């Protein structure tokens, strides 16, 4: 920078001109970054306590400068009598707002507030003033770098750089030792290799020290404290001070002077003017800090950080719980940090589990989605074929071995199977969700919340029947809409019911007797109550019970029963909801009974909807956990797959897809694409079909690939092998090579491949290999699967090796998702199996004939009656959720392989209006399992000395 100067006077260090240059450069930098990254929006928040006029002027100046260069600016003005705790809460809110990249608190603060506390309460990563102790402290260490340099000191250094003034090796004197200017500028000069002396008002021999200085920086806040004659000839003077000095010749009665006598201009080589020197640079450096912070945040948060946890594999493989106990998971705060979740976006439940708020969806709504992969399976044996293990192991392989952003989304296990036959559902071996004990037990209490909500509805239904049977219309009205001090209280949900009945009276006291009767009497047909109680325990003796036997219920006994908690419609609602408002609306639509006139009675009619939403307000948030190899996992919802739709939540999938997706305007390349692996329950004829036709229809999401899990054991069973019975040793056919049995049973897998491809999704077969499987058996499955149209078929060893045992599978998934079309292309892209507007019978027959290969469907008289009733009620436009056995394509669990030309019997049809589907019952279906002779709980215990759980799997 050059400048014309009068003879024998210093060159002016023109802060106004330089700041203009800096702001122009920042404007271009912000525009260029926004062009490359459309979602980049730097933001500064200025907090002002009170309304001091000088502070307001500074705020307006900063707002104007922000607008000129493309920085969003928010002015938070607070009352001057605000209490410290309220100010702290405001700061905490802004600190945790990921859209804010810089925070300043306009000083001075009122005397009742602790200024030092406030300054240090600003996050160091958003402290664009550079006042935080962490930023100041890191400035003083050569091995560390602060998030931000203090603005005024940095402005001084920038002036030196812009005028090409050498600093290294020079003697510099800084007069003034404040944390805001003096101390930081001394450290900055030191870091530029100057020899620095830091002085202050009590420094002995101050004049002599200044006389020796090549560079003088003065920030004392005292007018003309440094005399002109102290300045060494040719020295550089940076005057930070700005003081009002009386001057009757000026219109204002004063003029601005610095901390250095202006006559020093005759001795210095360069000197800042006052005003127009350092002052303008402070604002420019502030905005530079905001841009630096915004870019740093954007770069750090635009991609998931991959930080695998190491596995120590052992042979033989220990028990699941032994592996889990030996593993030390990352703290959940670290997992959340790697996902770029703000502190306010996750709520820890202990050290290794957290709830994630739905605010994340709003923040990331413009992100593209990652790749979406669904894991399904063949028709299983009663032992299960390892879908959860493959889901977790595949995610571990993508994340820890292929270094891809990867997320698993799985259902929460029911405690029925955990203590019954099957055990938990956290995966197995070295492919597990951890801590597996938490996942398989209470976790964050979502199933308990569902149980409480479900049983509140059941209690409300029976109570309403009781009260309507024992009270007059007016008694009911006065209790449902009580009067207090002459004013009748009508709850919002009761007013909603009044309006839904077409009653428009503004004053409920003006209702006619007939209108009152319509409002207060639901007139429930007690033989048409559809709602049953639930619990999360396998208890066969609660399948059918009689309630209302106490004398106080006055002959109100009736037969009912319990279902398993995860079979509750509320669980299905949780899994299919898209927001809190959507969940509340779905809960309100749930039909619990019919009136004696055949009119559906809903939760809204009973008045319980708001209470249900309150009970479920935390359950709607997905639970964040991790795998053994450190990849993130959402555990959320757990609807049964045979009596419900059997998939984890839409909310979890959506959040995960956005977290591993790309910011707006940025295309995900095959190298950078993230992956979400979700699991559909049981075989592809059940969980996958419902994933496509119910879940994807509700979510609008389209899967990129499907992984079908198969085992040699299950295929041999479908080929005619002996029954597989839990608790009994496997027959020799399953532990010895038998290619003939295997090839015959492959018909089951072939049909699942055909079904997956028929809806436009490429199919990859994951062979969950066991130690007894031979190379020839695995090779046969690969060959037959590829011939059947699978994109690939890959043996895996996820149980024994974790992610390392699924690298080939992960490679196949990446290739399949990246290619846009498979080697064996699925026909014409993704589509639903049926149009939801088709008649109910036609939808059922489409599933039965196209997916199951039934030749006919027979409907019982009850099913026929329900179809007519549902159609008349307008419920016929919902998708179908078939409730049938998981062990066969048919309704007969003994009919293995790939049966054809069978009849599918529909014995009953029910409606879940809240969940949004019709579910036909095929054959006899148990909605509450029972305990076997030797349940899993025989092996589960606790070490009384350590508190460790043993025997869980």
Short mmCIF file of N, CA, C and O in Angstrom, two decimals, residues 823-869:
data_model
loop_
_atom_site.label_atom_id
_atom_site.label_comp_id
_atom_site.label_asym_id
_atom_site.label_seq_id
_atom_site.Cartn_x
_atom_site.Cartn_y
_atom_site.Cartn_z
N UNK A 823 -26.55 -55.14 -12.75
CA UNK A 823 -26.18 -56.06 -13.82
C UNK A 823 -27.40 -56.84 -14.27
O UNK A 823 -27.54 -57.19 -15.43
N UNK A 824 -28.30 -57.11 -13.32
CA UNK A 824 -29.58 -57.74 -13.63
C UNK A 824 -30.65 -56.69 -13.31
O UNK A 824 -31.19 -56.65 -12.22
N UNK A 825 -30.93 -55.74 -14.21
CA UNK A 825 -31.77 -54.58 -13.87
C UNK A 825 -33.17 -54.99 -13.45
O UNK A 825 -33.77 -55.89 -14.03
N UNK A 826 -33.65 -54.31 -12.39
CA UNK A 826 -35.05 -54.49 -11.98
C UNK A 826 -35.91 -53.71 -12.96
O UNK A 826 -35.54 -52.64 -13.43
N UNK A 827 -37.06 -54.26 -13.27
CA UNK A 827 -37.85 -53.72 -14.37
C UNK A 827 -38.39 -52.33 -14.08
O UNK A 827 -39.11 -52.13 -13.10
N UNK A 828 -38.02 -51.37 -14.92
CA UNK A 828 -38.68 -50.07 -15.01
C UNK A 828 -38.68 -49.22 -13.75
O UNK A 828 -39.50 -48.33 -13.61
N UNK A 829 -37.79 -49.44 -12.79
CA UNK A 829 -37.71 -48.58 -11.64
C UNK A 829 -38.71 -48.89 -10.55
O UNK A 829 -39.62 -49.71 -10.71
N UNK A 830 -38.55 -48.21 -9.42
CA UNK A 830 -39.34 -48.51 -8.23
C UNK A 830 -40.82 -48.24 -8.45
O UNK A 830 -41.21 -47.23 -9.05
N UNK A 831 -41.66 -49.11 -7.93
CA UNK A 831 -43.10 -48.90 -7.98
C UNK A 831 -43.77 -49.72 -6.87
O UNK A 831 -43.19 -50.68 -6.36
N UNK A 832 -44.97 -49.30 -6.50
CA UNK A 832 -45.75 -50.05 -5.52
C UNK A 832 -46.39 -51.27 -6.19
O UNK A 832 -46.62 -51.28 -7.40
N UNK A 833 -46.68 -52.25 -5.38
CA UNK A 833 -47.28 -53.47 -5.91
C UNK A 833 -48.72 -53.23 -6.36
O UNK A 833 -49.22 -53.88 -7.28
N UNK A 834 -49.39 -52.26 -5.71
CA UNK A 834 -50.79 -52.00 -6.04
C UNK A 834 -51.09 -50.54 -5.81
O UNK A 834 -50.37 -49.83 -5.09
N UNK A 835 -52.15 -50.07 -6.42
CA UNK A 835 -52.66 -48.72 -6.22
C UNK A 835 -53.54 -48.73 -4.97
O UNK A 835 -54.46 -49.55 -4.86
N UNK A 836 -53.26 -47.82 -4.04
CA UNK A 836 -54.03 -47.80 -2.79
C UNK A 836 -55.51 -47.53 -3.02
O UNK A 836 -56.35 -47.84 -2.17
N UNK A 837 -55.88 -46.96 -4.18
CA UNK A 837 -57.28 -46.65 -4.45
C UNK A 837 -58.05 -47.85 -4.98
O UNK A 837 -59.27 -47.76 -5.19
N UNK A 838 -57.36 -48.96 -5.21
CA UNK A 838 -58.05 -50.17 -5.65
C UNK A 838 -58.99 -50.65 -4.54
O UNK A 838 -58.76 -50.38 -3.36
N UNK A 839 -60.04 -51.40 -4.86
CA UNK A 839 -60.91 -51.97 -3.82
C UNK A 839 -60.11 -52.88 -2.89
O UNK A 839 -59.09 -53.46 -3.27
N UNK A 840 -60.60 -53.02 -1.67
CA UNK A 840 -59.89 -53.79 -0.65
C UNK A 840 -59.60 -55.21 -1.13
O UNK A 840 -58.49 -55.71 -1.02
N UNK A 841 -60.61 -55.87 -1.67
CA UNK A 841 -60.42 -57.25 -2.12
C UNK A 841 -59.35 -57.35 -3.19
O UNK A 841 -58.51 -58.26 -3.19
N UNK A 842 -59.36 -56.40 -4.12
CA UNK A 842 -58.40 -56.44 -5.22
C UNK A 842 -56.97 -56.26 -4.71
O UNK A 842 -56.04 -56.90 -5.20
N UNK A 843 -56.80 -55.41 -3.71
CA UNK A 843 -55.46 -55.21 -3.14
C UNK A 843 -54.98 -56.49 -2.45
O UNK A 843 -53.83 -56.90 -2.60
N UNK A 844 -55.86 -57.11 -1.69
CA UNK A 844 -55.50 -58.36 -1.01
C UNK A 844 -55.14 -59.43 -2.04
O UNK A 844 -54.13 -60.15 -1.90
N UNK A 845 -55.94 -59.56 -3.06
CA UNK A 845 -55.70 -60.58 -4.08
C UNK A 845 -54.40 -60.30 -4.85
O UNK A 845 -53.70 -61.25 -5.25
N UNK A 846 -54.08 -59.04 -5.05
CA UNK A 846 -52.82 -58.70 -5.75
C UNK A 846 -51.62 -59.18 -4.94
O UNK A 846 -50.70 -59.79 -5.49
N UNK A 847 -51.63 -58.92 -3.64
CA UNK A 847 -50.53 -59.39 -2.79
C UNK A 847 -50.48 -60.90 -2.80
O UNK A 847 -49.41 -61.51 -2.97
N UNK A 848 -51.62 -61.54 -2.61
CA UNK A 848 -51.68 -62.99 -2.49
C UNK A 848 -51.22 -63.69 -3.77
O UNK A 848 -50.47 -64.67 -3.72
N UNK A 849 -51.65 -63.17 -4.89
CA UNK A 849 -51.36 -63.86 -6.15
C UNK A 849 -49.99 -63.49 -6.72
O UNK A 849 -49.32 -64.34 -7.31
N UNK A 850 -49.59 -62.22 -6.55
CA UNK A 850 -48.32 -61.81 -7.16
C UNK A 850 -47.12 -62.07 -6.25
O UNK A 850 -46.06 -62.45 -6.74
N UNK A 851 -47.27 -61.86 -4.95
CA UNK A 851 -46.13 -62.04 -4.04
C UNK A 851 -46.11 -63.45 -3.44
O UNK A 851 -45.05 -64.04 -3.28
N UNK A 852 -47.29 -63.98 -3.08
CA UNK A 852 -47.33 -65.29 -2.43
C UNK A 852 -47.49 -66.41 -3.46
O UNK A 852 -47.15 -67.56 -3.15
N UNK A 853 -48.04 -66.13 -4.63
CA UNK A 853 -48.35 -67.08 -5.70
C UNK A 853 -49.55 -67.96 -5.34
O UNK A 853 -49.65 -69.13 -5.77
N UNK A 854 -50.47 -67.42 -4.55
CA UNK A 854 -51.73 -68.13 -4.29
C UNK A 854 -52.55 -68.16 -5.57
O UNK A 854 -52.48 -67.25 -6.40
N UNK A 855 -53.34 -69.19 -5.73
CA UNK A 855 -54.22 -69.26 -6.90
C UNK A 855 -55.58 -68.63 -6.60
O UNK A 855 -56.30 -68.24 -7.52
N UNK A 856 -55.92 -68.55 -5.31
CA UNK A 856 -57.22 -67.99 -4.95
C UNK A 856 -57.15 -67.42 -3.53
O UNK A 856 -56.25 -67.76 -2.75
N UNK A 857 -58.11 -66.57 -3.23
CA UNK A 857 -58.25 -66.01 -1.88
C UNK A 857 -59.70 -66.21 -1.46
O UNK A 857 -60.63 -65.86 -2.19
N UNK A 858 -59.91 -66.81 -0.30
CA UNK A 858 -61.27 -67.02 0.20
C UNK A 858 -61.49 -66.11 1.41
O UNK A 858 -60.61 -65.95 2.27
N UNK A 859 -62.67 -65.51 1.44
CA UNK A 859 -63.01 -64.56 2.50
C UNK A 859 -64.14 -65.14 3.36
O UNK A 859 -65.17 -65.58 2.83
N UNK A 860 -63.96 -65.12 4.65
CA UNK A 860 -65.01 -65.57 5.57
C UNK A 860 -66.18 -64.59 5.51
O UNK A 860 -66.06 -63.46 5.00
N UNK A 861 -67.32 -65.01 6.04
CA UNK A 861 -68.47 -64.11 6.08
C UNK A 861 -68.14 -62.85 6.87
O UNK A 861 -68.55 -61.74 6.50
N UNK A 862 -67.38 -63.03 7.98
CA UNK A 862 -67.00 -61.86 8.79
C UNK A 862 -66.11 -60.92 7.99
O UNK A 862 -66.27 -59.69 8.04
N UNK A 863 -65.17 -61.48 7.23
CA UNK A 863 -64.30 -60.65 6.41
C UNK A 863 -65.10 -59.92 5.34
O UNK A 863 -64.87 -58.72 5.08
N UNK A 864 -66.05 -60.60 4.73
CA UNK A 864 -66.90 -59.96 3.72
C UNK A 864 -67.68 -58.80 4.33
O UNK A 864 -67.82 -57.73 3.73
N UNK A 865 -68.23 -59.05 5.53
CA UNK A 865 -69.01 -58.00 6.20
C UNK A 865 -68.13 -56.78 6.50
O UNK A 865 -68.54 -55.63 6.30
N UNK A 866 -66.89 -57.03 6.97
CA UNK A 866 -65.99 -55.94 7.30
C UNK A 866 -65.57 -55.16 6.05
O UNK A 866 -65.47 -53.92 6.08
N UNK A 867 -65.34 -55.87 4.97
CA UNK A 867 -64.96 -55.18 3.73
C UNK A 867 -66.06 -54.21 3.30
O UNK A 867 -65.81 -53.07 2.93
N UNK A 868 -67.29 -54.68 3.38
CA UNK A 868 -68.43 -53.82 3.01
C UNK A 868 -68.52 -52.62 3.95
O UNK A 868 -68.74 -51.48 3.52
N UNK A 869 -68.35 -52.89 5.26
CA UNK A 869 -68.44 -51.82 6.26
C UNK A 869 -67.32 -50.80 6.05
O UNK A 869 -67.55 -49.59 6.08
#
